[in-house]
Amino acid sequence: MTNYEAIIGLEVHLQINTKSKIFCECSTQFGAEPNANTCVICTSQPGAIPILNKKAVEAIVKTGLALNFTINKQCTFARKQYFYPDVAKNYQITQSEPPLCSKGKLTITINKQEKVINITRIHLEEDAGKLIHEIGSRKLDYSLLDLNRAGIGLMELVTEPELVSPQEAFEFLTELKNIVEYLRTSECDMEKGKMRCDVNVSIRPIGQKKLGTRVEIKNMNSISGVRDAIAYEVERQKKILKTGGKILQETRLWEADEGVTKSMRSKENALDYRYFPEPDLVPFDLSDSFIEELQKQIPELPKARKARFIKDYNLSEYDASYLTSTKALADYYEEALNTLKDKKSAAKLIVNWIFTELNAKLNISKTCISKSSISSRNLAKLVSLILDGTISGKIAKIVFEEMYKNSTDPQLIIKEKGLLQISDEITIIKICKEAISENSKAVSEFKAGKKKALGAIIGLVMKKSNGQANPKVVNEILLKELKDN
Ligand code: ADP
Ligand code: MG
Ligand code: ZN
């Protein structure tokens, strides 16, 4: 029986985060009235001349530098020709050879090991418009054209065929998104189509050098969708080869609801596009100082932030990796910590609250941490109230529930509900004495040497105090009381 391995290459389109489009002054704002953001250039009127947006070049160079690319100083554009009604001029302005960025790298962690994935190129191009075939659930018997997206700048990033599993593709895209979010060169919002991915998948018998025939799955708009689609596609291809069939080179679509890929069209070859130099955009060279200036603007990236978390906050490798896996999470954590004076003692406790209680809530409500009803400031307050002994860990969970429901300040909740921790010895001695007299069985067991019996008495004290007695003080007093009588 032949065993097969999967080979995957990704093409990622990232909408560049600029105010205006790449070749005109129209706004890139998402969700505007159809065709509100258009002009003679992005609607492809004959004779309209594109003018390059410098900010788009800055964005791609920054992205390239952060991903260890070689920046090609010569900037040239080409026409990629095809017919499609959402690009009225019948060609797309893109970059052919050379792209602005060649030969980059991204390191992913897979099974606790680092693996470097080579990235072939990143180039600039313009986005296309959108054809609309339905309004709400009503299918139209004509099509509408919205050119708001036409001419928005894109960075297209193409990887080498080096990923070998659905999980590797997932890690690659997650890490890429993470880094680009730090750079702010794209918002990477997949729901708004600001990050899209074409996935190329083939399989080959293990040991064979030559790549198998690839299938391209177009326009994926979620990272977990990419993982699912690859897993499905690899199995589909294996079944075909194992029963003596042949893989067709084709473009397929992922049907998320059904969990299958479906054939869309057989794949045209790149030659069909008849690229030629764009005569309306004159080639020019980037200066060294332009590139150096952008290098200086690159902020702290996830890897460096992780190392800093370990060093400054004494976090474990695991905690720091998890916290820096998305920018939103790392920002939330650090915002919480920055509101506190004594960061070191709160650092681990905040991690615990995020990992357990907060994550559980966010998972259920499918909310991103940046939209959490508990603000980072309020979570930090809760943790400091535990640390200074105002409330016990147990009461904190009750307060947390309330905070999550109503976004309230924990101090207000404690005040309103009278949840302050009781540390006052006289009160606690009184409750302890009651508990001792009401549980003579546990008391005699304890005195006979069964240390565990103390737990039952502590439990009774906590119950009597509505969970508000300070457990440390309770423990001390009980031991003393039991010794004395
Ligand atoms: P196109 O633009 O026509 O889709 P490219 O040559 O730019 O073609 O390749 C696109 C992507 O396909 C790249 O990420 C590349 O790594 C990947 N790729 C190429 N051949 C294979 C293959 N046999 N199996 C899997 N991926 C492949
Ligand atoms: Mg392709
Ligand atoms: Zn325009």
Short mmCIF file of C-alpha atoms and ligand atoms in Angstrom, two decimals:
data_model
loop_
_atom_site.label_atom_id
_atom_site.label_comp_id
_atom_site.label_asym_id
_atom_site.label_seq_id
_atom_site.Cartn_x
_atom_site.Cartn_y
_atom_site.Cartn_z
CA MET A 1 0.00 0.00 0.00
CA THR A 2 1.51 3.38 -1.00
CA ASN A 3 1.61 6.08 1.64
CA TYR A 4 1.15 9.68 0.57
CA GLU A 5 2.23 13.03 1.97
CA ALA A 6 0.51 16.37 1.50
CA ILE A 7 2.20 19.47 0.10
CA ILE A 8 0.60 22.86 0.56
CA GLY A 9 1.39 26.34 -0.76
CA LEU A 10 -0.56 29.45 0.21
CA GLU A 11 -1.35 32.68 -1.64
CA VAL A 12 -2.50 35.31 0.84
CA HIS A 13 -4.12 38.59 -0.12
CA LEU A 14 -3.88 41.32 2.49
CA GLN A 15 -5.77 44.56 2.01
CA ILE A 16 -3.34 47.35 2.72
CA ASN A 17 -4.33 49.57 5.60
CA THR A 18 -4.26 52.97 3.87
CA LYS A 19 -6.90 55.72 3.92
CA SER A 20 -7.03 55.94 0.14
CA LYS A 21 -6.83 53.41 -2.67
CA ILE A 22 -3.58 52.43 -4.34
CA PHE A 23 -3.88 54.43 -7.60
CA CYS A 24 -6.43 57.15 -6.76
CA GLU A 25 -7.62 59.30 -3.85
CA CYS A 26 -10.86 57.39 -3.19
CA SER A 27 -11.53 56.21 0.35
CA THR A 28 -10.99 52.58 1.36
CA GLN A 29 -13.70 52.77 4.03
CA PHE A 30 -15.57 49.48 4.45
CA GLY A 31 -19.36 49.37 4.26
CA ALA A 32 -19.98 52.64 2.36
CA GLU A 33 -22.96 52.98 0.00
CA PRO A 34 -22.29 50.96 -3.18
CA ASN A 35 -20.07 52.90 -5.60
CA ALA A 36 -19.74 55.88 -3.23
CA ASN A 37 -15.95 55.46 -3.13
CA THR A 38 -15.19 55.66 -6.84
CA CYS A 39 -13.67 57.99 -9.41
CA VAL A 40 -12.58 57.88 -13.05
CA ILE A 41 -9.44 55.92 -12.14
CA CYS A 42 -10.92 53.09 -10.07
CA THR A 43 -13.91 52.72 -12.39
CA SER A 44 -11.42 52.29 -15.27
CA GLN A 45 -12.51 55.17 -17.49
CA PRO A 46 -10.54 55.27 -20.77
CA GLY A 47 -7.56 57.58 -20.49
CA ALA A 48 -7.59 57.86 -16.69
CA ILE A 49 -4.02 57.67 -15.34
CA PRO A 50 -3.18 55.80 -12.10
CA ILE A 51 -1.02 57.60 -9.51
CA LEU A 52 0.81 55.37 -7.02
CA ASN A 53 0.01 55.82 -3.30
CA LYS A 54 3.34 56.10 -1.46
CA LYS A 55 1.78 54.70 1.73
CA ALA A 56 1.06 51.41 -0.04
CA VAL A 57 4.74 51.06 -0.93
CA GLU A 58 5.68 51.85 2.66
CA ALA A 59 3.30 49.15 3.92
CA ILE A 60 4.66 46.39 1.73
CA VAL A 61 8.30 47.29 2.45
CA LYS A 62 7.61 47.27 6.19
CA THR A 63 5.88 43.92 5.92
CA GLY A 64 8.73 42.55 3.85
CA LEU A 65 11.35 43.76 6.33
CA ALA A 66 9.50 42.21 9.27
CA LEU A 67 9.37 38.85 7.45
CA ASN A 68 13.07 38.84 6.50
CA PHE A 69 12.53 39.56 2.81
CA THR A 70 15.03 40.99 0.40
CA ILE A 71 13.61 44.33 -0.70
CA ASN A 72 14.04 44.88 -4.42
CA LYS A 73 14.75 48.51 -4.90
CA GLN A 74 13.33 48.65 -8.38
CA CYS A 75 9.58 49.19 -8.31
CA THR A 76 7.79 48.17 -11.52
CA PHE A 77 4.18 47.39 -12.38
CA ALA A 78 2.64 45.13 -14.99
CA ARG A 79 -0.73 44.49 -16.56
CA LYS A 80 -2.25 41.09 -15.89
CA GLN A 81 -4.90 40.63 -18.51
CA TYR A 82 -8.15 38.78 -18.15
CA PHE A 83 -11.81 39.40 -18.72
CA TYR A 84 -13.98 39.85 -15.69
CA PRO A 85 -16.72 42.40 -15.28
CA ASP A 86 -15.50 43.57 -11.85
CA VAL A 87 -12.35 45.06 -13.40
CA ALA A 88 -13.71 47.17 -16.24
CA LYS A 89 -10.36 47.86 -17.90
CA ASN A 90 -9.91 44.10 -18.43
CA TYR A 91 -6.53 43.99 -16.79
CA GLN A 92 -5.33 44.21 -13.22
CA ILE A 93 -2.34 46.38 -12.34
CA THR A 94 0.05 44.14 -10.41
CA GLN A 95 3.76 43.41 -10.13
CA SER A 96 5.36 40.61 -12.09
CA GLU A 97 9.17 40.50 -12.05
CA PRO A 98 10.65 41.67 -9.82
CA PRO A 99 8.12 41.86 -6.97
CA LEU A 100 9.03 44.40 -4.27
CA CYS A 101 9.86 41.64 -1.79
CA SER A 102 11.61 38.34 -2.58
CA LYS A 103 12.60 35.38 -0.46
CA GLY A 104 11.17 35.90 2.99
CA LYS A 105 10.75 33.58 5.95
CA LEU A 106 8.30 32.94 8.70
CA THR A 107 8.95 30.61 11.63
CA ILE A 108 6.07 28.53 12.91
CA THR A 109 5.97 26.26 15.96
CA ILE A 110 4.63 22.82 15.30
CA ASN A 111 4.67 20.04 17.94
CA LYS A 112 6.84 22.34 20.08
CA GLN A 113 9.47 22.54 17.30
CA GLU A 114 10.27 25.52 15.17
CA LYS A 115 10.00 25.18 11.40
CA VAL A 116 10.99 27.87 8.92
CA ILE A 117 8.61 28.35 6.01
CA ASN A 118 10.09 30.10 2.98
CA ILE A 119 7.96 32.73 1.34
CA THR A 120 8.56 33.26 -2.37
CA ARG A 121 7.42 36.84 -2.74
CA ILE A 122 5.14 39.69 -1.79
CA HIS A 123 3.95 42.07 -4.46
CA LEU A 124 1.56 44.99 -4.75
CA GLU A 125 -1.64 44.89 -6.78
CA GLU A 126 -5.08 46.42 -6.94
CA ASP A 127 -8.21 44.71 -5.64
CA ALA A 128 -11.21 44.09 -7.90
CA GLY A 129 -14.81 45.26 -7.46
CA LYS A 130 -17.64 43.06 -6.31
CA LEU A 131 -20.46 41.53 -8.33
CA ILE A 132 -23.69 41.17 -6.40
CA HIS A 133 -26.06 38.39 -7.42
CA GLU A 134 -28.54 38.56 -4.58
CA ILE A 135 -30.04 41.09 -2.18
CA GLY A 136 -30.65 39.56 1.22
CA SER A 137 -32.02 36.12 0.36
CA ARG A 138 -33.54 37.28 -2.94
CA LYS A 139 -31.65 35.99 -5.98
CA LEU A 140 -31.49 38.57 -8.77
CA ASP A 141 -31.93 37.67 -12.44
CA TYR A 142 -29.33 40.35 -13.18
CA SER A 143 -26.06 41.31 -11.49
CA LEU A 144 -25.13 44.53 -9.70
CA LEU A 145 -21.63 45.95 -9.65
CA ASP A 146 -20.08 47.67 -6.62
CA LEU A 147 -16.68 49.22 -7.34
CA ASN A 148 -15.92 50.47 -3.81
CA ARG A 149 -13.35 47.72 -3.39
CA ALA A 150 -11.87 48.18 -6.89
CA GLY A 151 -8.45 49.77 -6.62
CA ILE A 152 -7.88 49.16 -2.91
CA GLY A 153 -4.23 48.18 -2.49
CA LEU A 154 -3.38 44.55 -1.85
CA MET A 155 -0.22 42.79 -0.80
CA GLU A 156 -0.14 39.32 -2.30
CA LEU A 157 2.13 36.94 -0.44
CA VAL A 158 3.01 33.56 -2.00
CA THR A 159 4.68 30.76 -0.04
CA GLU A 160 6.91 27.99 -1.31
CA PRO A 161 5.19 24.59 -1.38
CA GLU A 162 6.63 23.66 2.03
CA LEU A 163 3.70 23.22 4.37
CA VAL A 164 2.85 19.56 4.91
CA SER A 165 -0.28 19.45 7.05
CA PRO A 166 -3.51 21.33 7.70
CA GLN A 167 -2.10 22.32 11.11
CA GLU A 168 1.04 23.83 9.59
CA ALA A 169 -1.10 25.96 7.26
CA PHE A 170 -3.18 27.01 10.27
CA GLU A 171 -0.09 27.99 12.28
CA PHE A 172 1.41 29.86 9.33
CA LEU A 173 -1.68 31.98 8.77
CA THR A 174 -2.17 32.62 12.49
CA GLU A 175 1.41 33.80 12.89
CA LEU A 176 1.32 35.87 9.70
CA LYS A 177 -1.87 37.60 10.84
CA ASN A 178 -0.34 38.16 14.27
CA ILE A 179 2.78 39.86 12.86
CA VAL A 180 0.89 41.98 10.33
CA GLU A 181 -1.46 43.17 13.07
CA TYR A 182 1.56 44.49 14.97
CA LEU A 183 2.82 46.24 11.85
CA ARG A 184 -0.67 47.63 11.17
CA THR A 185 0.03 47.31 7.46
CA SER A 186 -3.26 45.43 7.08
CA GLU A 187 -6.19 45.07 9.45
CA CYS A 188 -6.34 41.36 8.51
CA ASP A 189 -10.07 41.31 9.23
CA MET A 190 -11.09 38.10 7.48
CA GLU A 191 -14.81 38.65 7.96
CA LYS A 192 -14.53 41.88 5.98
CA GLY A 193 -12.40 40.20 3.31
CA LYS A 194 -9.30 42.16 4.34
CA MET A 195 -7.32 38.92 4.52
CA ARG A 196 -8.13 36.16 2.02
CA CYS A 197 -6.31 33.02 1.12
CA ASP A 198 -6.01 30.67 -1.86
CA VAL A 199 -4.80 27.24 -0.86
CA ASN A 200 -2.85 24.94 -3.20
CA VAL A 201 -2.90 21.29 -2.21
CA SER A 202 -1.27 18.23 -3.75
CA ILE A 203 -0.17 14.85 -2.51
CA ARG A 204 2.67 12.56 -3.56
CA PRO A 205 3.92 9.11 -2.61
CA ILE A 206 6.35 9.44 0.31
CA GLY A 207 9.89 9.45 -1.07
CA GLN A 208 8.93 10.94 -4.45
CA LYS A 209 10.68 14.23 -5.28
CA LYS A 210 8.36 15.50 -7.97
CA LEU A 211 5.32 17.40 -6.73
CA GLY A 212 1.89 15.97 -7.43
CA THR A 213 -0.80 17.74 -9.45
CA ARG A 214 -2.18 20.61 -7.40
CA VAL A 215 -5.70 21.69 -6.75
CA GLU A 216 -6.35 25.30 -5.84
CA ILE A 217 -9.05 26.20 -3.31
CA LYS A 218 -9.97 29.83 -3.85
CA ASN A 219 -10.94 32.69 -1.57
CA MET A 220 -10.91 31.18 1.88
CA ASN A 221 -11.98 33.67 4.53
CA SER A 222 -11.23 31.94 7.80
CA ILE A 223 -8.09 30.30 9.14
CA SER A 224 -9.91 27.34 10.63
CA GLY A 225 -11.74 26.98 7.30
CA VAL A 226 -8.35 26.66 5.59
CA ARG A 227 -7.40 23.89 7.99
CA ASP A 228 -10.67 22.02 7.42
CA ALA A 229 -10.57 22.43 3.64
CA ILE A 230 -7.01 21.05 3.41
CA ALA A 231 -7.87 18.08 5.60
CA TYR A 232 -10.83 17.27 3.37
CA GLU A 233 -8.91 17.82 0.14
CA VAL A 234 -5.98 15.59 1.15
CA GLU A 235 -8.36 12.72 1.91
CA ARG A 236 -10.25 13.26 -1.35
CA GLN A 237 -7.03 13.14 -3.36
CA LYS A 238 -5.77 10.05 -1.53
CA LYS A 239 -9.00 8.22 -2.30
CA ILE A 240 -8.66 9.06 -6.00
CA LEU A 241 -5.04 7.91 -6.26
CA LYS A 242 -5.62 4.77 -4.23
CA THR A 243 -8.39 3.69 -6.59
CA GLY A 244 -6.19 4.26 -9.64
CA GLY A 245 -7.64 7.66 -10.64
CA LYS A 246 -5.88 10.89 -11.65
CA ILE A 247 -5.99 14.30 -9.96
CA LEU A 248 -7.22 17.08 -12.24
CA GLN A 249 -5.49 20.45 -12.03
CA GLU A 250 -8.45 22.59 -11.15
CA THR A 251 -9.85 25.36 -8.98
CA ARG A 252 -12.24 24.25 -6.27
CA LEU A 253 -14.41 26.04 -3.73
CA TRP A 254 -14.80 25.22 -0.05
CA GLU A 255 -18.41 24.72 1.01
CA ALA A 256 -18.10 25.34 4.74
CA ASP A 257 -21.64 24.22 5.58
CA GLU A 258 -21.24 20.85 3.90
CA GLY A 259 -17.55 20.47 4.80
CA VAL A 260 -16.53 19.60 1.22
CA THR A 261 -14.65 21.17 -1.70
CA LYS A 262 -16.42 21.39 -5.07
CA SER A 263 -15.00 21.84 -8.55
CA MET A 264 -15.33 25.37 -9.94
CA ARG A 265 -13.27 25.35 -13.13
CA SER A 266 -10.20 23.74 -14.64
CA LYS A 267 -7.12 25.82 -13.91
CA GLU A 268 -5.75 28.21 -16.50
CA ASN A 269 -1.98 28.57 -16.66
CA ALA A 270 -0.17 31.78 -15.74
CA LEU A 271 0.90 32.26 -19.36
CA ASP A 272 -2.66 33.07 -20.32
CA TYR A 273 -2.42 36.44 -18.58
CA ARG A 274 0.07 37.91 -21.10
CA TYR A 275 1.76 40.18 -18.53
CA PHE A 276 3.42 43.29 -19.94
CA PRO A 277 4.93 46.41 -18.32
CA GLU A 278 2.32 48.95 -17.23
CA PRO A 279 2.99 51.99 -19.44
CA ASP A 280 1.10 54.42 -17.16
CA LEU A 281 3.37 53.80 -14.16
CA VAL A 282 7.02 54.57 -14.74
CA PRO A 283 9.51 52.26 -12.98
CA PHE A 284 11.44 53.96 -10.17
CA ASP A 285 14.00 53.05 -7.53
CA LEU A 286 13.49 53.08 -3.76
CA SER A 287 16.26 54.93 -1.97
CA ASP A 288 18.29 53.32 0.82
CA SER A 289 17.19 56.01 3.26
CA PHE A 290 13.50 55.31 2.48
CA ILE A 291 14.01 51.65 3.40
CA GLU A 292 16.13 52.46 6.48
CA GLU A 293 13.47 54.84 7.76
CA LEU A 294 10.82 52.09 7.49
CA GLN A 295 13.09 49.62 9.23
CA LYS A 296 13.21 52.02 12.18
CA GLN A 297 9.42 52.14 12.33
CA ILE A 298 9.00 48.40 12.84
CA PRO A 299 7.53 47.94 16.33
CA GLU A 300 8.20 45.17 18.81
CA LEU A 301 6.98 41.94 17.15
CA PRO A 302 5.31 38.94 18.83
CA LYS A 303 8.54 36.99 19.38
CA ALA A 304 10.25 39.88 21.12
CA ARG A 305 7.15 40.60 23.15
CA LYS A 306 7.05 36.98 24.28
CA ALA A 307 10.69 37.15 25.42
CA ARG A 308 9.94 40.36 27.30
CA PHE A 309 6.91 38.82 29.03
CA ILE A 310 9.09 35.95 30.23
CA LYS A 311 11.83 38.26 31.44
CA ASP A 312 9.85 41.16 32.91
CA TYR A 313 6.83 39.32 34.30
CA ASN A 314 8.44 36.01 35.18
CA LEU A 315 5.99 34.06 33.04
CA SER A 316 6.55 30.52 31.81
CA GLU A 317 7.36 29.85 28.17
CA TYR A 318 3.89 28.31 27.79
CA ASP A 319 2.02 31.27 29.29
CA ALA A 320 4.02 33.81 27.29
CA SER A 321 3.51 31.90 24.01
CA TYR A 322 -0.17 31.70 24.56
CA LEU A 323 -0.54 35.35 25.55
CA THR A 324 1.38 36.57 22.50
CA SER A 325 -0.41 34.28 20.04
CA THR A 326 -2.65 37.19 19.09
CA LYS A 327 -2.08 40.90 19.43
CA ALA A 328 -5.51 41.43 20.99
CA LEU A 329 -4.74 38.99 23.80
CA ALA A 330 -1.25 40.35 24.50
CA ASP A 331 -2.60 43.91 24.49
CA TYR A 332 -5.39 43.02 26.90
CA TYR A 333 -2.96 41.34 29.25
CA GLU A 334 -0.49 44.16 29.24
CA GLU A 335 -3.14 46.85 29.58
CA ALA A 336 -4.43 45.06 32.68
CA LEU A 337 -0.96 44.77 34.14
CA ASN A 338 -0.07 48.38 33.38
CA THR A 339 -2.87 49.67 35.60
CA LEU A 340 -1.21 48.02 38.62
CA LYS A 341 1.71 49.25 40.70
CA ASP A 342 2.96 45.84 41.75
CA LYS A 343 3.11 44.07 38.41
CA LYS A 344 5.21 41.10 39.43
CA SER A 345 2.81 39.67 42.01
CA ALA A 346 -0.26 40.18 39.79
CA ALA A 347 1.35 38.89 36.58
CA LYS A 348 0.62 35.20 37.03
CA LEU A 349 -2.75 35.70 38.68
CA ILE A 350 -4.02 37.74 35.72
CA VAL A 351 -2.83 35.00 33.36
CA ASN A 352 -4.82 32.45 35.35
CA TRP A 353 -7.99 34.50 35.26
CA ILE A 354 -7.68 35.02 31.50
CA PHE A 355 -6.89 31.37 30.75
CA THR A 356 -9.69 29.90 32.83
CA GLU A 357 -12.66 32.07 33.75
CA LEU A 358 -12.48 34.71 31.02
CA ASN A 359 -11.66 32.30 28.19
CA ALA A 360 -14.53 30.03 29.17
CA LYS A 361 -16.96 32.96 28.93
CA LEU A 362 -15.51 34.29 25.67
CA ASN A 363 -15.63 30.83 24.09
CA ILE A 364 -19.27 30.36 24.95
CA SER A 365 -20.27 33.77 23.61
CA LYS A 366 -17.79 33.53 20.68
CA THR A 367 -16.44 36.98 21.54
CA CYS A 368 -12.94 38.30 20.86
CA ILE A 369 -11.08 39.42 23.97
CA SER A 370 -10.85 42.97 22.63
CA LYS A 371 -14.67 43.12 22.89
CA SER A 372 -14.84 41.48 26.32
CA SER A 373 -17.49 42.91 28.63
CA ILE A 374 -14.86 42.80 31.38
CA SER A 375 -12.35 45.50 30.57
CA SER A 376 -8.67 44.87 31.18
CA ARG A 377 -8.78 47.58 33.85
CA ASN A 378 -11.63 45.89 35.74
CA LEU A 379 -9.96 42.48 35.60
CA ALA A 380 -6.81 44.04 37.04
CA LYS A 381 -8.89 45.61 39.82
CA LEU A 382 -10.43 42.26 40.66
CA VAL A 383 -7.01 40.67 40.90
CA SER A 384 -5.64 43.43 43.11
CA LEU A 385 -8.66 43.04 45.42
CA ILE A 386 -7.75 39.39 45.83
CA LEU A 387 -4.09 40.20 46.39
CA ASP A 388 -4.74 42.77 49.11
CA GLY A 389 -7.13 40.42 50.90
CA THR A 390 -10.28 42.50 50.32
CA ILE A 391 -12.02 39.44 48.89
CA SER A 392 -11.27 35.74 48.82
CA GLY A 393 -10.66 33.80 45.61
CA LYS A 394 -14.03 32.16 46.06
CA ILE A 395 -15.91 35.44 46.37
CA ALA A 396 -13.92 36.74 43.40
CA LYS A 397 -15.66 34.16 41.22
CA ILE A 398 -19.05 35.49 42.24
CA VAL A 399 -17.90 39.06 41.57
CA PHE A 400 -16.49 37.95 38.21
CA GLU A 401 -19.86 36.52 37.13
CA GLU A 402 -21.49 39.83 37.91
CA MET A 403 -18.74 41.80 36.15
CA TYR A 404 -19.18 39.70 33.03
CA LYS A 405 -22.93 40.16 32.98
CA ASN A 406 -23.02 43.91 33.58
CA SER A 407 -19.49 45.18 32.83
CA THR A 408 -19.45 46.60 36.36
CA ASP A 409 -16.50 47.76 38.43
CA PRO A 410 -15.70 44.97 40.95
CA GLN A 411 -15.46 47.43 43.85
CA LEU A 412 -19.05 48.51 43.28
CA ILE A 413 -20.26 44.93 43.21
CA ILE A 414 -18.47 44.12 46.46
CA LYS A 415 -19.95 47.17 48.13
CA GLU A 416 -23.48 46.60 46.86
CA LYS A 417 -23.55 42.92 47.69
CA GLY A 418 -21.62 43.18 50.95
CA LEU A 419 -19.00 40.69 49.88
CA LEU A 420 -15.99 42.06 51.73
CA GLN A 421 -13.69 39.39 53.10
CA ILE A 422 -13.87 38.99 56.86
CA SER A 423 -10.39 39.01 58.42
CA ASP A 424 -11.43 40.38 61.75
CA GLU A 425 -10.29 37.84 64.36
CA ILE A 426 -13.06 38.34 66.90
CA THR A 427 -15.76 37.62 64.33
CA ILE A 428 -13.89 34.63 62.98
CA ILE A 429 -13.23 33.18 66.45
CA LYS A 430 -16.96 33.36 67.12
CA ILE A 431 -17.83 31.48 63.94
CA CYS A 432 -15.07 28.95 64.52
CA LYS A 433 -16.35 28.18 68.00
CA GLU A 434 -19.83 27.59 66.60
CA ALA A 435 -18.48 25.30 63.91
CA ILE A 436 -16.46 23.31 66.45
CA SER A 437 -19.44 22.77 68.72
CA GLU A 438 -21.65 21.74 65.80
CA ASN A 439 -19.28 19.16 64.37
CA SER A 440 -18.04 17.08 67.28
CA LYS A 441 -17.43 14.08 65.01
CA ALA A 442 -14.86 15.89 62.91
CA VAL A 443 -13.32 17.40 66.02
CA SER A 444 -12.73 14.03 67.69
CA GLU A 445 -11.43 12.58 64.42
CA PHE A 446 -9.01 15.47 64.13
CA LYS A 447 -7.84 15.03 67.69
CA ALA A 448 -7.35 11.30 67.04
CA GLY A 449 -4.82 12.28 64.40
CA LYS A 450 -6.94 12.39 61.25
CA LYS A 451 -5.66 15.73 59.86
CA LYS A 452 -8.10 15.66 56.96
CA ALA A 453 -11.05 16.10 59.31
CA LEU A 454 -10.08 19.76 59.62
CA GLY A 455 -11.41 20.30 56.09
CA ALA A 456 -14.96 19.59 57.19
CA ILE A 457 -14.75 22.19 59.97
CA ILE A 458 -13.21 24.80 57.64
CA GLY A 459 -16.01 24.08 55.18
CA LEU A 460 -18.61 24.75 57.86
CA VAL A 461 -16.94 28.05 58.83
CA MET A 462 -16.89 29.17 55.21
CA LYS A 463 -20.53 28.22 54.81
CA LYS A 464 -21.53 30.12 57.94
CA SER A 465 -19.64 33.20 56.74
CA ASN A 466 -21.14 33.02 53.21
CA GLY A 467 -17.68 32.30 51.88
CA GLN A 468 -16.40 35.62 53.21
CA ALA A 469 -14.10 34.50 56.00
CA ASN A 470 -10.43 34.83 55.18
CA PRO A 471 -9.34 31.18 54.74
CA LYS A 472 -5.85 31.83 56.05
CA VAL A 473 -7.11 33.38 59.27
CA VAL A 474 -9.74 30.65 59.66
CA ASN A 475 -7.09 27.99 59.40
CA GLU A 476 -4.88 29.60 62.02
CA ILE A 477 -7.70 30.19 64.47
CA LEU A 478 -9.17 26.70 64.12
CA LEU A 479 -5.82 25.08 64.80
CA LYS A 480 -5.41 27.22 67.89
CA GLU A 481 -8.96 26.61 69.15
CA LEU A 482 -8.68 22.85 68.66
CA LYS A 483 -5.42 22.76 70.53
CA ASP A 484 -6.80 24.80 73.43
CA ASN A 485 -9.91 22.73 74.14
P1 ADP B 1 -0.71 30.61 -9.63
O1 ADP B 1 -0.53 32.06 -9.48
O2 ADP B 1 -1.06 30.20 -11.00
O3 ADP B 1 -1.70 30.04 -8.68
P2 ADP B 1 2.00 29.98 -8.59
O4 ADP B 1 3.07 29.30 -9.33
O5 ADP B 1 2.23 31.38 -8.18
O6 ADP B 1 0.66 29.84 -9.37
O7 ADP B 1 1.79 29.08 -7.28
C1 ADP B 1 0.89 29.37 -6.36
C2 ADP B 1 1.09 28.57 -5.08
O8 ADP B 1 0.98 27.18 -5.33
C3 ADP B 1 2.42 28.76 -4.40
O9 ADP B 1 2.15 29.01 -3.04
C4 ADP B 1 3.13 27.44 -4.55
O10 ADP B 1 3.92 27.15 -3.44
C5 ADP B 1 1.98 26.48 -4.64
N1 ADP B 1 2.25 25.26 -5.40
C6 ADP B 1 2.82 25.14 -6.60
N2 ADP B 1 2.85 23.86 -6.98
C7 ADP B 1 2.29 23.13 -5.99
C8 ADP B 1 2.02 21.75 -5.79
N3 ADP B 1 2.31 20.84 -6.69
N4 ADP B 1 1.42 21.38 -4.65
C9 ADP B 1 1.08 22.29 -3.71
N5 ADP B 1 1.31 23.58 -3.85
C10 ADP B 1 1.90 24.02 -4.96
MG MG B 2 -3.04 30.83 -7.54
ZN ZN B 3 -10.96 56.12 -7.28
#
